[in-house]
PDB file of C-alpha atoms in Angstrom:
ATOM      1  CA  MET A  62       3.359 -14.610 -42.173  1.00  0.00           C
ATOM      2  CA  LYS A  63       6.168 -14.224 -38.441  1.00  0.00           C
ATOM      3  CA  ILE A  64       7.493 -10.761 -40.059  1.00  0.00           C
ATOM      4  CA  TYR A  65       4.078  -9.298 -39.959  1.00  0.00           C
ATOM      5  CA  ARG A  66       3.385 -10.130 -36.347  1.00  0.00           C
ATOM      6  CA  PHE A  67       6.064  -9.191 -35.770  1.00  0.00           C
ATOM      7  CA  VAL A  68       5.382  -5.608 -37.111  1.00  0.00           C
ATOM      8  CA  VAL A  69       2.571  -5.650 -35.254  1.00  0.00           C
ATOM      9  CA  VAL A  70       3.705  -6.651 -32.087  1.00  0.00           C
ATOM     10  CA  LEU A  71       6.396  -3.791 -32.095  1.00  0.00           C
ATOM     11  CA  CYS A  72       3.849  -1.420 -33.364  1.00  0.00           C
ATOM     12  CA  LEU A  73       1.905  -2.436 -30.372  1.00  0.00           C
ATOM     13  CA  PHE A  74       4.831  -1.648 -28.011  1.00  0.00           C
ATOM     14  CA  PHE A  75       5.541   1.613 -29.532  1.00  0.00           C
ATOM     15  CA  LEU A  76       2.146   2.525 -29.253  1.00  0.00           C
ATOM     16  CA  SER A  77       1.899   1.934 -25.590  1.00  0.00           C
ATOM     17  CA  CYS A  78       5.165   3.097 -24.669  1.00  0.00           C
ATOM     18  CA  ASP A  79       4.026   6.278 -26.252  1.00  0.00           C
ATOM     19  CA  GLN A  80       0.804   6.953 -24.873  1.00  0.00           C
ATOM     20  CA  LYS A  81       3.301   5.779 -21.204  1.00  0.00           C
ATOM     21  CA  THR A  82       5.540   8.928 -21.736  1.00  0.00           C
ATOM     22  CA  LYS A  83       2.025  11.117 -22.590  1.00  0.00           C
ATOM     23  CA  VAL A  84       0.745  10.727 -19.796  1.00  0.00           C
ATOM     24  CA  GLU A  85       3.954  10.921 -17.523  1.00  0.00           C
ATOM     25  CA  LYS A  86       4.464  14.277 -18.805  1.00  0.00           C
ATOM     26  CA  ALA A  87       1.151  15.057 -18.105  1.00  0.00           C
ATOM     27  CA  VAL A  88       1.687  14.253 -14.384  1.00  0.00           C
ATOM     28  CA  GLU A  89       4.832  16.228 -14.669  1.00  0.00           C
ATOM     29  CA  GLU A  90       3.644  19.249 -15.402  1.00  0.00           C
ATOM     30  CA  ILE A  91       1.178  18.932 -12.490  1.00  0.00           C
ATOM     31  CA  PRO A  92       2.351  21.632 -10.054  1.00  0.00           C
ATOM     32  CA  VAL A  93       2.081  19.696  -6.448  1.00  0.00           C
ATOM     33  CA  ASP A  94       4.570  21.298  -3.781  1.00  0.00           C
ATOM     34  CA  ILE A  95       3.893  19.116  -0.567  1.00  0.00           C
ATOM     35  CA  LYS A  96       4.304  20.502   2.793  1.00  0.00           C
ATOM     36  CA  VAL A  97       5.639  18.633   5.977  1.00  0.00           C
ATOM     37  CA  GLU A  98       5.763  19.072   9.341  1.00  0.00           C
ATOM     38  CA  ARG A  99       7.938  16.909  11.913  1.00  0.00           C
ATOM     39  CA  PHE A 100       5.534  16.856  14.849  1.00  0.00           C
ATOM     40  CA  ASP A 101       8.003  13.802  15.771  1.00  0.00           C
ATOM     41  CA  LYS A 102      10.791  16.524  16.471  1.00  0.00           C
ATOM     42  CA  VAL A 103       8.190  19.500  17.787  1.00  0.00           C
ATOM     43  CA  PHE A 104       6.684  16.878  20.795  1.00  0.00           C
ATOM     44  CA  PHE A 105      10.443  15.249  21.610  1.00  0.00           C
ATOM     45  CA  GLU A 106      12.501  18.651  21.517  1.00  0.00           C
ATOM     46  CA  THR A 107       9.940  20.630  23.556  1.00  0.00           C
ATOM     47  CA  LYS A 108      10.459  20.978  27.330  1.00  0.00           C
ATOM     48  CA  PRO A 109       7.270  19.370  29.209  1.00  0.00           C
ATOM     49  CA  GLU A 110       6.664  22.694  30.583  1.00  0.00           C
ATOM     50  CA  ASP A 111       5.831  23.981  26.950  1.00  0.00           C
ATOM     51  CA  LEU A 112       2.871  21.057  26.118  1.00  0.00           C
ATOM     52  CA  THR A 113       0.666  23.325  26.150  1.00  0.00           C
ATOM     53  CA  LYS A 114       2.078  25.227  22.987  1.00  0.00           C
ATOM     54  CA  VAL A 115       2.139  21.677  21.134  1.00  0.00           C
ATOM     55  CA  LYS A 116      -1.201  21.160  22.061  1.00  0.00           C
ATOM     56  CA  LYS A 117      -2.399  24.304  20.456  1.00  0.00           C
ATOM     57  CA  GLN A 118      -0.411  23.937  17.736  1.00  0.00           C
ATOM     58  CA  PHE A 119      -1.233  19.871  16.771  1.00  0.00           C
ATOM     59  CA  PRO A 120      -5.195  19.728  18.633  1.00  0.00           C
ATOM     60  CA  PHE A 121      -6.047  16.668  16.640  1.00  0.00           C
ATOM     61  CA  PHE A 122      -3.458  14.887  18.552  1.00  0.00           C
ATOM     62  CA  PHE A 123      -4.406  14.977  21.927  1.00  0.00           C
ATOM     63  CA  PRO A 124      -7.656  13.992  22.167  1.00  0.00           C
ATOM     64  CA  ALA A 125     -10.143  15.502  24.965  1.00  0.00           C
ATOM     65  CA  GLY A 126     -10.154  14.078  28.645  1.00  0.00           C
ATOM     66  CA  ASN A 127      -6.531  12.516  28.650  1.00  0.00           C
ATOM     67  CA  ASP A 128      -4.391  13.175  31.227  1.00  0.00           C
ATOM     68  CA  ASP A 129      -1.656  15.265  30.210  1.00  0.00           C
ATOM     69  CA  ASN A 130       0.705  13.118  32.376  1.00  0.00           C
ATOM     70  CA  ILE A 131       0.548  10.212  29.654  1.00  0.00           C
ATOM     71  CA  TRP A 132       2.298  12.455  27.189  1.00  0.00           C
ATOM     72  CA  LEU A 133       4.752  14.188  29.676  1.00  0.00           C
ATOM     73  CA  LYS A 134       5.810  10.352  30.641  1.00  0.00           C
ATOM     74  CA  LYS A 135       6.469   9.413  26.459  1.00  0.00           C
ATOM     75  CA  MET A 136       8.174  12.999  26.088  1.00  0.00           C
ATOM     76  CA  GLN A 137      10.367  11.657  28.711  1.00  0.00           C
ATOM     77  CA  ASP A 138      10.571   8.060  28.685  1.00  0.00           C
ATOM     78  CA  PRO A 139      14.108   7.330  27.947  1.00  0.00           C
ATOM     79  CA  LEU A 140      12.924   4.345  25.304  1.00  0.00           C
ATOM     80  CA  TRP A 141      10.766   6.998  23.321  1.00  0.00           C
ATOM     81  CA  LYS A 142      13.666   9.088  23.836  1.00  0.00           C
ATOM     82  CA  GLU A 143      15.812   6.463  22.101  1.00  0.00           C
ATOM     83  CA  VAL A 144      13.228   5.692  19.361  1.00  0.00           C
ATOM     84  CA  TYR A 145      13.079   9.316  18.665  1.00  0.00           C
ATOM     85  CA  GLU A 146      17.211   9.308  18.126  1.00  0.00           C
ATOM     86  CA  GLU A 147      16.654   6.734  16.090  1.00  0.00           C
ATOM     87  CA  VAL A 148      14.008   8.009  13.554  1.00  0.00           C
ATOM     88  CA  GLN A 149      16.179  11.130  13.515  1.00  0.00           C
ATOM     89  CA  LYS A 150      19.735   8.939  12.503  1.00  0.00           C
ATOM     90  CA  LYS A 151      17.679   8.264   9.399  1.00  0.00           C
ATOM     91  CA  TYR A 152      15.329  11.156   8.592  1.00  0.00           C
ATOM     92  CA  SER A 153      16.842  13.677   9.291  1.00  0.00           C
ATOM     93  CA  ASN A 154      17.120  14.484   5.890  1.00  0.00           C
ATOM     94  CA  PHE A 155      13.468  14.021   4.972  1.00  0.00           C
ATOM     95  CA  GLU A 156      13.400  16.127   1.679  1.00  0.00           C
ATOM     96  CA  PRO A 157      14.055  12.840  -0.589  1.00  0.00           C
ATOM     97  CA  VAL A 158      10.870  11.295   1.081  1.00  0.00           C
ATOM     98  CA  ARG A 159       8.700  14.485   0.246  1.00  0.00           C
ATOM     99  CA  GLN A 160      10.241  14.413  -2.900  1.00  0.00           C
ATOM    100  CA  GLU A 161       8.497  11.182  -3.234  1.00  0.00           C
ATOM    101  CA  PHE A 162       5.437  12.449  -1.804  1.00  0.00           C
ATOM    102  CA  ASN A 163       5.353  15.485  -4.735  1.00  0.00           C
ATOM    103  CA  THR A 164       5.631  12.642  -7.041  1.00  0.00           C
ATOM    104  CA  LEU A 165       2.596  10.145  -5.988  1.00  0.00           C
ATOM    105  CA  PHE A 166       0.173  13.068  -5.647  1.00  0.00           C
ATOM    106  CA  GLN A 167       1.221  14.389  -9.273  1.00  0.00           C
ATOM    107  CA  HIS A 168       0.008  11.360  -9.738  1.00  0.00           C
ATOM    108  CA  VAL A 169      -3.062  11.217  -7.439  1.00  0.00           C
ATOM    109  CA  LYS A 170      -3.812  14.259  -9.275  1.00  0.00           C
ATOM    110  CA  TYR A 171      -4.374  13.372 -12.800  1.00  0.00           C
ATOM    111  CA  TYR A 172      -6.179  10.416 -12.333  1.00  0.00           C
ATOM    112  CA  PHE A 173      -8.929  12.219  -8.947  1.00  0.00           C
ATOM    113  CA  PRO A 174      -8.125  15.840 -10.158  1.00  0.00           C
ATOM    114  CA  LYS A 175     -10.192  16.981  -7.723  1.00  0.00           C
ATOM    115  CA  THR A 176      -8.039  15.471  -4.696  1.00  0.00           C
ATOM    116  CA  LYS A 177      -6.709  18.071  -2.484  1.00  0.00           C
ATOM    117  CA  THR A 178      -3.234  18.329  -1.930  1.00  0.00           C
ATOM    118  CA  PRO A 179      -2.518  17.209   2.063  1.00  0.00           C
ATOM    119  CA  LYS A 180      -0.006  17.802   4.734  1.00  0.00           C
ATOM    120  CA  VAL A 181       2.446  15.446   5.705  1.00  0.00           C
ATOM    121  CA  ILE A 182       3.010  15.150   8.945  1.00  0.00           C
ATOM    122  CA  THR A 183       6.005  13.071  10.815  1.00  0.00           C
ATOM    123  CA  VAL A 184       4.841  10.952  14.395  1.00  0.00           C
ATOM    124  CA  ILE A 185       6.708   8.046  16.151  1.00  0.00           C
ATOM    125  CA  GLY A 186       3.160   6.698  17.125  1.00  0.00           C
ATOM    126  CA  GLU A 187       2.471   3.208  19.458  1.00  0.00           C
ATOM    127  CA  MET A 188       4.582   0.733  16.853  1.00  0.00           C
ATOM    128  CA  ASP A 189       0.806  -0.247  16.023  1.00  0.00           C
ATOM    129  CA  TYR A 190       1.980  -1.686  12.129  1.00  0.00           C
ATOM    130  CA  ASN A 191      -1.927  -1.472  11.171  1.00  0.00           C
ATOM    131  CA  ALA A 192      -1.771   2.176  11.376  1.00  0.00           C
ATOM    132  CA  LYS A 193       1.572   3.475   9.824  1.00  0.00           C
ATOM    133  CA  ALA A 194       1.142   5.540   7.265  1.00  0.00           C
ATOM    134  CA  ILE A 195      -2.763   7.183   7.276  1.00  0.00           C
ATOM    135  CA  TYR A 196      -4.283   9.173   4.413  1.00  0.00           C
ATOM    136  CA  ALA A 197      -7.269  11.125   5.668  1.00  0.00           C
ATOM    137  CA  ASP A 198      -8.291  13.913   2.657  1.00  0.00           C
ATOM    138  CA  SER A 199      -5.975  17.154   3.343  1.00  0.00           C
ATOM    139  CA  LEU A 200      -3.995  14.806   5.698  1.00  0.00           C
ATOM    140  CA  VAL A 201      -0.937  12.356   6.115  1.00  0.00           C
ATOM    141  CA  ILE A 202       0.191  11.183   9.222  1.00  0.00           C
ATOM    142  CA  VAL A 203       3.522   8.913   8.668  1.00  0.00           C
ATOM    143  CA  ALA A 204       4.132   6.657  11.740  1.00  0.00           C
ATOM    144  CA  LEU A 205       8.204   6.877  11.183  1.00  0.00           C
ATOM    145  CA  GLU A 206       9.536   4.357  14.269  1.00  0.00           C
ATOM    146  CA  LEU A 207       7.706   1.658  11.402  1.00  0.00           C
ATOM    147  CA  TYR A 208      10.129   2.491   8.826  1.00  0.00           C
ATOM    148  CA  LEU A 209      13.408   2.614  10.215  1.00  0.00           C
ATOM    149  CA  GLY A 210      14.665  -1.070   8.281  1.00  0.00           C
ATOM    150  CA  LYS A 211      13.346  -5.188   9.017  1.00  0.00           C
ATOM    151  CA  ASN A 212      16.579  -5.519  10.844  1.00  0.00           C
ATOM    152  CA  HIS A 213      16.060  -2.972  13.525  1.00  0.00           C
ATOM    153  CA  LYS A 214      17.169  -3.629  17.116  1.00  0.00           C
ATOM    154  CA  PHE A 215      13.804  -2.345  18.041  1.00  0.00           C
ATOM    155  CA  TYR A 216      11.307  -5.032  16.580  1.00  0.00           C
ATOM    156  CA  GLU A 217      10.014  -7.615  17.837  1.00  0.00           C
ATOM    157  CA  PHE A 218       7.816  -8.399  15.429  1.00  0.00           C
ATOM    158  CA  PRO A 219       7.996 -11.316  12.941  1.00  0.00           C
ATOM    159  CA  ASN A 220       9.326 -11.234  10.279  1.00  0.00           C
ATOM    160  CA  TYR A 221       6.630 -11.359   7.206  1.00  0.00           C
ATOM    161  CA  LEU A 222       5.463  -7.991   8.989  1.00  0.00           C
ATOM    162  CA  LYS A 223       9.497  -6.671   9.812  1.00  0.00           C
ATOM    163  CA  GLU A 224      10.029  -7.208   5.785  1.00  0.00           C
ATOM    164  CA  ASN A 225       8.100  -3.956   5.333  1.00  0.00           C
ATOM    165  CA  PHE A 226       9.193  -2.070   7.509  1.00  0.00           C
ATOM    166  CA  GLU A 227      11.377  -0.118   5.124  1.00  0.00           C
ATOM    167  CA  GLU A 228      11.122   3.528   3.712  1.00  0.00           C
ATOM    168  CA  LYS A 229      10.904   1.907   0.515  1.00  0.00           C
ATOM    169  CA  GLN A 230       6.981   1.415   1.464  1.00  0.00           C
ATOM    170  CA  ILE A 231       6.059   4.459   2.484  1.00  0.00           C
ATOM    171  CA  MET A 232       4.610   5.144  -0.707  1.00  0.00           C
ATOM    172  CA  PRO A 233       2.399   1.963  -1.630  1.00  0.00           C
ATOM    173  CA  ASP A 234       1.677   2.235   2.131  1.00  0.00           C
ATOM    174  CA  VAL A 235      -0.134   5.781   1.323  1.00  0.00           C
ATOM    175  CA  VAL A 236      -1.592   4.432  -1.340  1.00  0.00           C
ATOM    176  CA  SER A 237      -3.498   1.505   0.247  1.00  0.00           C
ATOM    177  CA  SER A 238      -5.029   3.772   2.861  1.00  0.00           C
ATOM    178  CA  PHE A 239      -6.111   6.338  -0.314  1.00  0.00           C
ATOM    179  CA  ALA A 240      -7.367   3.679  -1.686  1.00  0.00           C
ATOM    180  CA  TYR A 241      -9.562   2.111   1.142  1.00  0.00           C
ATOM    181  CA  ARG A 242     -10.485   5.456   1.409  1.00  0.00           C
ATOM    182  CA  ASN A 243     -12.130   5.656  -1.834  1.00  0.00           C
ATOM    183  CA  ILE A 244     -13.142   2.257  -3.214  1.00  0.00           C
ATOM    184  CA  PRO A 245     -16.636   1.873  -1.652  1.00  0.00           C
ATOM    185  CA  ALA A 246     -17.079  -1.138   0.209  1.00  0.00           C
ATOM    186  CA  SER A 247     -19.309  -4.233  -1.089  1.00  0.00           C
ATOM    187  CA  PRO A 248     -22.040  -4.713   0.597  1.00  0.00           C
ATOM    188  CA  ASP A 249     -21.027  -8.967  -0.638  1.00  0.00           C
ATOM    189  CA  LYS A 250     -18.495  -9.962   2.209  1.00  0.00           C
ATOM    190  CA  ASP A 251     -18.024 -13.442  -0.633  1.00  0.00           C
ATOM    191  CA  LEU A 252     -14.163 -14.682  -1.018  1.00  0.00           C
ATOM    192  CA  LEU A 253     -14.182 -12.958  -4.516  1.00  0.00           C
ATOM    193  CA  SER A 254     -15.604  -9.765  -3.679  1.00  0.00           C
ATOM    194  CA  GLN A 255     -12.764  -9.112  -0.789  1.00  0.00           C
ATOM    195  CA  MET A 256      -9.849 -10.302  -3.858  1.00  0.00           C
ATOM    196  CA  ILE A 257     -11.602  -8.021  -6.204  1.00  0.00           C
ATOM    197  CA  PHE A 258     -11.683  -4.795  -3.170  1.00  0.00           C
ATOM    198  CA  GLU A 259      -7.969  -5.955  -2.613  1.00  0.00           C
ATOM    199  CA  GLY A 260      -7.398  -6.025  -6.429  1.00  0.00           C
ATOM    200  CA  LYS A 261      -8.643  -2.446  -6.863  1.00  0.00           C
ATOM    201  CA  GLN A 262      -6.211  -0.885  -4.546  1.00  0.00           C
ATOM    202  CA  LEU A 263      -3.155  -2.670  -5.982  1.00  0.00           C
ATOM    203  CA  TYR A 264      -3.743  -1.584  -9.473  1.00  0.00           C
ATOM    204  CA  ALA A 265      -4.352   1.672  -8.286  1.00  0.00           C
ATOM    205  CA  LYS A 266      -0.747   1.359  -7.120  1.00  0.00           C
ATOM    206  CA  ASP A 267      -0.028   0.077 -10.737  1.00  0.00           C
ATOM    207  CA  LEU A 268      -0.735   3.622 -12.438  1.00  0.00           C
ATOM    208  CA  LEU A 269       0.550   5.815  -8.952  1.00  0.00           C
ATOM    209  CA  LEU A 270       3.367   4.535  -8.223  1.00  0.00           C
ATOM    210  CA  PRO A 271       4.462   3.375 -11.511  1.00  0.00           C
ATOM    211  CA  GLU A 272       8.067   2.968 -10.948  1.00  0.00           C
ATOM    212  CA  TYR A 273       7.906   0.286  -8.134  1.00  0.00           C
ATOM    213  CA  SER A 274       8.104  -3.577  -8.669  1.00  0.00           C
ATOM    214  CA  ASP A 275       4.925  -5.545  -7.976  1.00  0.00           C
ATOM    215  CA  ALA A 276       7.109  -6.780  -5.146  1.00  0.00           C
ATOM    216  CA  GLU A 277       7.159  -3.258  -2.997  1.00  0.00           C
ATOM    217  CA  LYS A 278       3.692  -2.332  -4.158  1.00  0.00           C
ATOM    218  CA  MET A 279       2.423  -5.883  -3.126  1.00  0.00           C
ATOM    219  CA  GLY A 280       4.633  -5.931   0.277  1.00  0.00           C
ATOM    220  CA  TYR A 281       6.155  -9.725  -0.763  1.00  0.00           C
ATOM    221  CA  THR A 282       9.699 -10.445  -1.235  1.00  0.00           C
ATOM    222  CA  PRO A 283      10.896 -10.658  -5.566  1.00  0.00           C
ATOM    223  CA  GLU A 284      11.032 -14.501  -4.731  1.00  0.00           C
ATOM    224  CA  GLN A 285       7.565 -14.287  -3.079  1.00  0.00           C
ATOM    225  CA  ILE A 286       5.932 -12.986  -6.765  1.00  0.00           C
ATOM    226  CA  LYS A 287       7.754 -15.084  -8.388  1.00  0.00           C
ATOM    227  CA  TRP A 288       6.212 -17.734  -6.164  1.00  0.00           C
ATOM    228  CA  CYS A 289       2.280 -16.460  -7.188  1.00  0.00           C
ATOM    229  CA  GLU A 290       3.166 -16.580 -11.083  1.00  0.00           C
ATOM    230  CA  GLU A 291       4.210 -19.907 -11.352  1.00  0.00           C
ATOM    231  CA  ASN A 292       1.738 -21.623  -9.342  1.00  0.00           C
ATOM    232  CA  GLU A 293      -0.907 -19.014 -10.457  1.00  0.00           C
ATOM    233  CA  ALA A 294      -2.702 -21.285 -12.912  1.00  0.00           C
ATOM    234  CA  TYR A 295      -2.436 -23.947  -9.641  1.00  0.00           C
ATOM    235  CA  MET A 296      -4.501 -21.493  -7.121  1.00  0.00           C
ATOM    236  CA  TRP A 297      -6.862 -20.643  -9.357  1.00  0.00           C
ATOM    237  CA  ARG A 298      -8.185 -23.883  -9.695  1.00  0.00           C
ATOM    238  CA  TYR A 299      -7.852 -24.895  -6.231  1.00  0.00           C
ATOM    239  CA  PHE A 300     -10.305 -22.299  -5.418  1.00  0.00           C
ATOM    240  CA  ILE A 301     -12.628 -22.711  -8.360  1.00  0.00           C
ATOM    241  CA  GLU A 302     -12.473 -26.360  -7.845  1.00  0.00           C
ATOM    242  CA  SER A 303     -13.222 -25.800  -3.866  1.00  0.00           C
ATOM    243  CA  GLU A 304     -15.857 -23.261  -4.447  1.00  0.00           C
ATOM    244  CA  MET A 305     -14.629 -21.162  -2.323  1.00  0.00           C
ATOM    245  CA  LEU A 306     -15.222 -17.778  -4.548  1.00  0.00           C
ATOM    246  CA  TYR A 307     -18.917 -17.343  -3.590  1.00  0.00           C
ATOM    247  CA  ASN A 308     -18.470 -18.357  -0.178  1.00  0.00           C
ATOM    248  CA  ALA A 309     -18.556 -16.301   2.486  1.00  0.00           C
ATOM    249  CA  ASP A 310     -17.213 -18.333   5.515  1.00  0.00           C
ATOM    250  CA  PRO A 311     -14.770 -15.725   7.177  1.00  0.00           C
ATOM    251  CA  LYS A 312     -12.136 -18.377   7.878  1.00  0.00           C
ATOM    252  CA  LEU A 313     -11.398 -17.691   4.380  1.00  0.00           C
ATOM    253  CA  THR A 314     -10.284 -14.086   5.131  1.00  0.00           C
ATOM    254  CA  MET A 315      -7.935 -15.415   7.510  1.00  0.00           C
ATOM    255  CA  ARG A 316      -6.265 -18.625   5.112  1.00  0.00           C
ATOM    256  CA  PHE A 317      -6.227 -15.814   2.266  1.00  0.00           C
ATOM    257  CA  MET A 318      -6.470 -12.379   2.391  1.00  0.00           C
ATOM    258  CA  THR A 319      -4.900 -11.155   5.439  1.00  0.00           C
ATOM    259  CA  PRO A 320      -1.653 -11.123   6.336  1.00  0.00           C
ATOM    260  CA  ALA A 321       0.187 -14.127   7.440  1.00  0.00           C
ATOM    261  CA  PRO A 322       3.556 -15.927   6.852  1.00  0.00           C
ATOM    262  CA  PHE A 323       2.360 -18.395   4.787  1.00  0.00           C
ATOM    263  CA  SER A 324      -1.412 -18.824   2.736  1.00  0.00           C
ATOM    264  CA  LYS A 325      -3.157 -22.012   3.831  1.00  0.00           C
ATOM    265  CA  PHE A 326      -4.682 -24.459   1.388  1.00  0.00           C
ATOM    266  CA  TYR A 327      -3.758 -27.404   4.293  1.00  0.00           C
ATOM    267  CA  LEU A 328      -1.710 -28.562   1.650  1.00  0.00           C
ATOM    268  CA  GLU A 329       2.009 -29.122   1.552  1.00  0.00           C
ATOM    269  CA  ILE A 330       2.627 -26.023  -0.784  1.00  0.00           C
ATOM    270  CA  ASP A 331       1.377 -23.632   2.251  1.00  0.00           C
ATOM    271  CA  ASN A 332       5.288 -23.430   3.213  1.00  0.00           C
ATOM    272  CA  ASP A 333       6.461 -21.938   0.214  1.00  0.00           C
ATOM    273  CA  SER A 334       3.579 -20.019  -0.259  1.00  0.00           C
ATOM    274  CA  PRO A 335       3.124 -16.170   0.919  1.00  0.00           C
ATOM    275  CA  GLY A 336       0.365 -14.816   2.934  1.00  0.00           C
ATOM    276  CA  ARG A 337      -2.110 -13.165   1.373  1.00  0.00           C
ATOM    277  CA  VAL A 338      -2.609 -14.888  -2.345  1.00  0.00           C
ATOM    278  CA  GLY A 339      -6.172 -13.979  -2.361  1.00  0.00           C
ATOM    279  CA  ALA A 340      -5.346 -10.167  -3.320  1.00  0.00           C
ATOM    280  CA  TRP A 341      -2.641 -11.171  -5.529  1.00  0.00           C
ATOM    281  CA  ILE A 342      -5.406 -13.320  -7.597  1.00  0.00           C
ATOM    282  CA  GLY A 343      -7.750 -10.192  -7.200  1.00  0.00           C
ATOM    283  CA  TRP A 344      -4.643  -8.127  -8.568  1.00  0.00           C
ATOM    284  CA  GLN A 345      -4.168 -10.019 -12.195  1.00  0.00           C
ATOM    285  CA  MET A 346      -8.232 -10.377 -12.162  1.00  0.00           C
ATOM    286  CA  VAL A 347      -8.262  -6.244 -11.917  1.00  0.00           C
ATOM    287  CA  ARG A 348      -5.642  -6.023 -14.587  1.00  0.00           C
ATOM    288  CA  SER A 349      -7.267  -8.409 -16.786  1.00  0.00           C
ATOM    289  CA  TYR A 350     -10.346  -6.519 -16.521  1.00  0.00           C
ATOM    290  CA  MET A 351      -8.559  -3.010 -16.834  1.00  0.00           C
ATOM    291  CA  LYS A 352      -6.867  -4.269 -20.223  1.00  0.00           C
ATOM    292  CA  ASN A 353     -10.370  -5.331 -21.397  1.00  0.00           C
ATOM    293  CA  ASN A 354     -12.323  -2.804 -21.035  1.00  0.00           C
ATOM    294  CA  ASN A 355     -12.119   1.302 -21.338  1.00  0.00           C
ATOM    295  CA  VAL A 356     -12.420   2.367 -17.910  1.00  0.00           C
ATOM    296  CA  THR A 357     -11.099   5.319 -15.526  1.00  0.00           C
ATOM    297  CA  LEU A 358      -9.727   4.622 -12.284  1.00  0.00           C
ATOM    298  CA  PRO A 359     -12.086   6.557 -10.626  1.00  0.00           C
ATOM    299  CA  GLU A 360     -14.088   4.308 -12.257  1.00  0.00           C
ATOM    300  CA  LEU A 361     -12.733   0.881 -11.523  1.00  0.00           C
ATOM    301  CA  PHE A 362     -13.106   2.004  -7.769  1.00  0.00           C
ATOM    302  CA  LYS A 363     -16.793   1.822  -8.245  1.00  0.00           C
ATOM    303  CA  THR A 364     -17.324  -1.003 -10.256  1.00  0.00           C
ATOM    304  CA  ASN A 365     -19.175  -3.460  -8.442  1.00  0.00           C
ATOM    305  CA  PRO A 366     -17.022  -7.320  -8.431  1.00  0.00           C
ATOM    306  CA  LYS A 367     -18.858  -9.361 -10.091  1.00  0.00           C
ATOM    307  CA  GLU A 368     -19.474  -7.393 -13.356  1.00  0.00           C
ATOM    308  CA  ILE A 369     -15.056  -6.744 -12.811  1.00  0.00           C
ATOM    309  CA  PHE A 370     -15.031 -10.697 -12.330  1.00  0.00           C
ATOM    310  CA  GLU A 371     -17.674 -11.376 -15.258  1.00  0.00           C
ATOM    311  CA  LYS A 372     -15.807  -9.231 -17.836  1.00  0.00           C
ATOM    312  CA  SER A 373     -12.104  -9.269 -16.684  1.00  0.00           C
ATOM    313  CA  LYS A 374     -11.688 -12.219 -19.103  1.00  0.00           C
ATOM    314  CA  TYR A 375      -9.302 -13.830 -16.232  1.00  0.00           C
ATOM    315  CA  LYS A 376      -7.708 -16.673 -17.232  1.00  0.00           C
ATOM    316  CA  PRO A 377      -4.246 -18.015 -15.503  1.00  0.00           C
ATOM    317  CA  LYS A 378      -1.074 -18.866 -17.258  1.00  0.00           C
ATOM    318  CA  LYS A 379      -0.163 -22.643 -17.525  1.00  0.00           C
TER     319      LYS A 379
END
């Protein structure tokens, strides 16, 4: 009987690998050639008297009503010039990143065939960590000043934010932006709906970034992923026993969903926990749902959170 079970498991393993190979082969055959425009270089290497030319080339970066002095000041500011120099040191050759964009959008087009191939535009923004990478249908805008490496001298941010200021986070950030744009907002604001919403965008990374680790997809360290795995059953029991799943209290969002140095169970485990554990639990629910139901990624995006929860058969390992 043990030998029979082993053979079955082995067959299932090879079947899974073969299926994955078929998908990846199909992905590789999709023609994608991402074009990159280095607005950061154009802007900071343009003479002030030629600003009008830049505005004509990139009108969407220059909202009407703003005085030109705003742009001229940034163009000539010594600090921003230094930021530009640091960006050029790291990204003078953007080709490796462009190739990653090609691979990403081959996957995107496999699962979402009608998606346009976007143009990637690199910028130096205003150090806004909420807008590091933005997917906007025909454009992807990447603020390179926020991908210089977590230990860069410019960063005066909390460590839990700086952890994700790495080049390796560009693609996960783009997928998050793509997913948020394509996942319909749920009318329900309870914790469960928020968990499933975040779980959907994280599951998108499973399919669109198959070579990335769970830590990279989540924006965690490997140790934080391990902590979640080891405490999954405990966290789930806590949510159930505290009757939090169908609670729409905004404080729960702050405690378990938004970026933070740690999650707030108000217990001793807080100091060891990473932030956003509610999103991680939602990810595991969605993974369980996709394992137990024959659903495409676009269909997943449209499925009601409650239906996902009920059909997921989610049960954390003890």
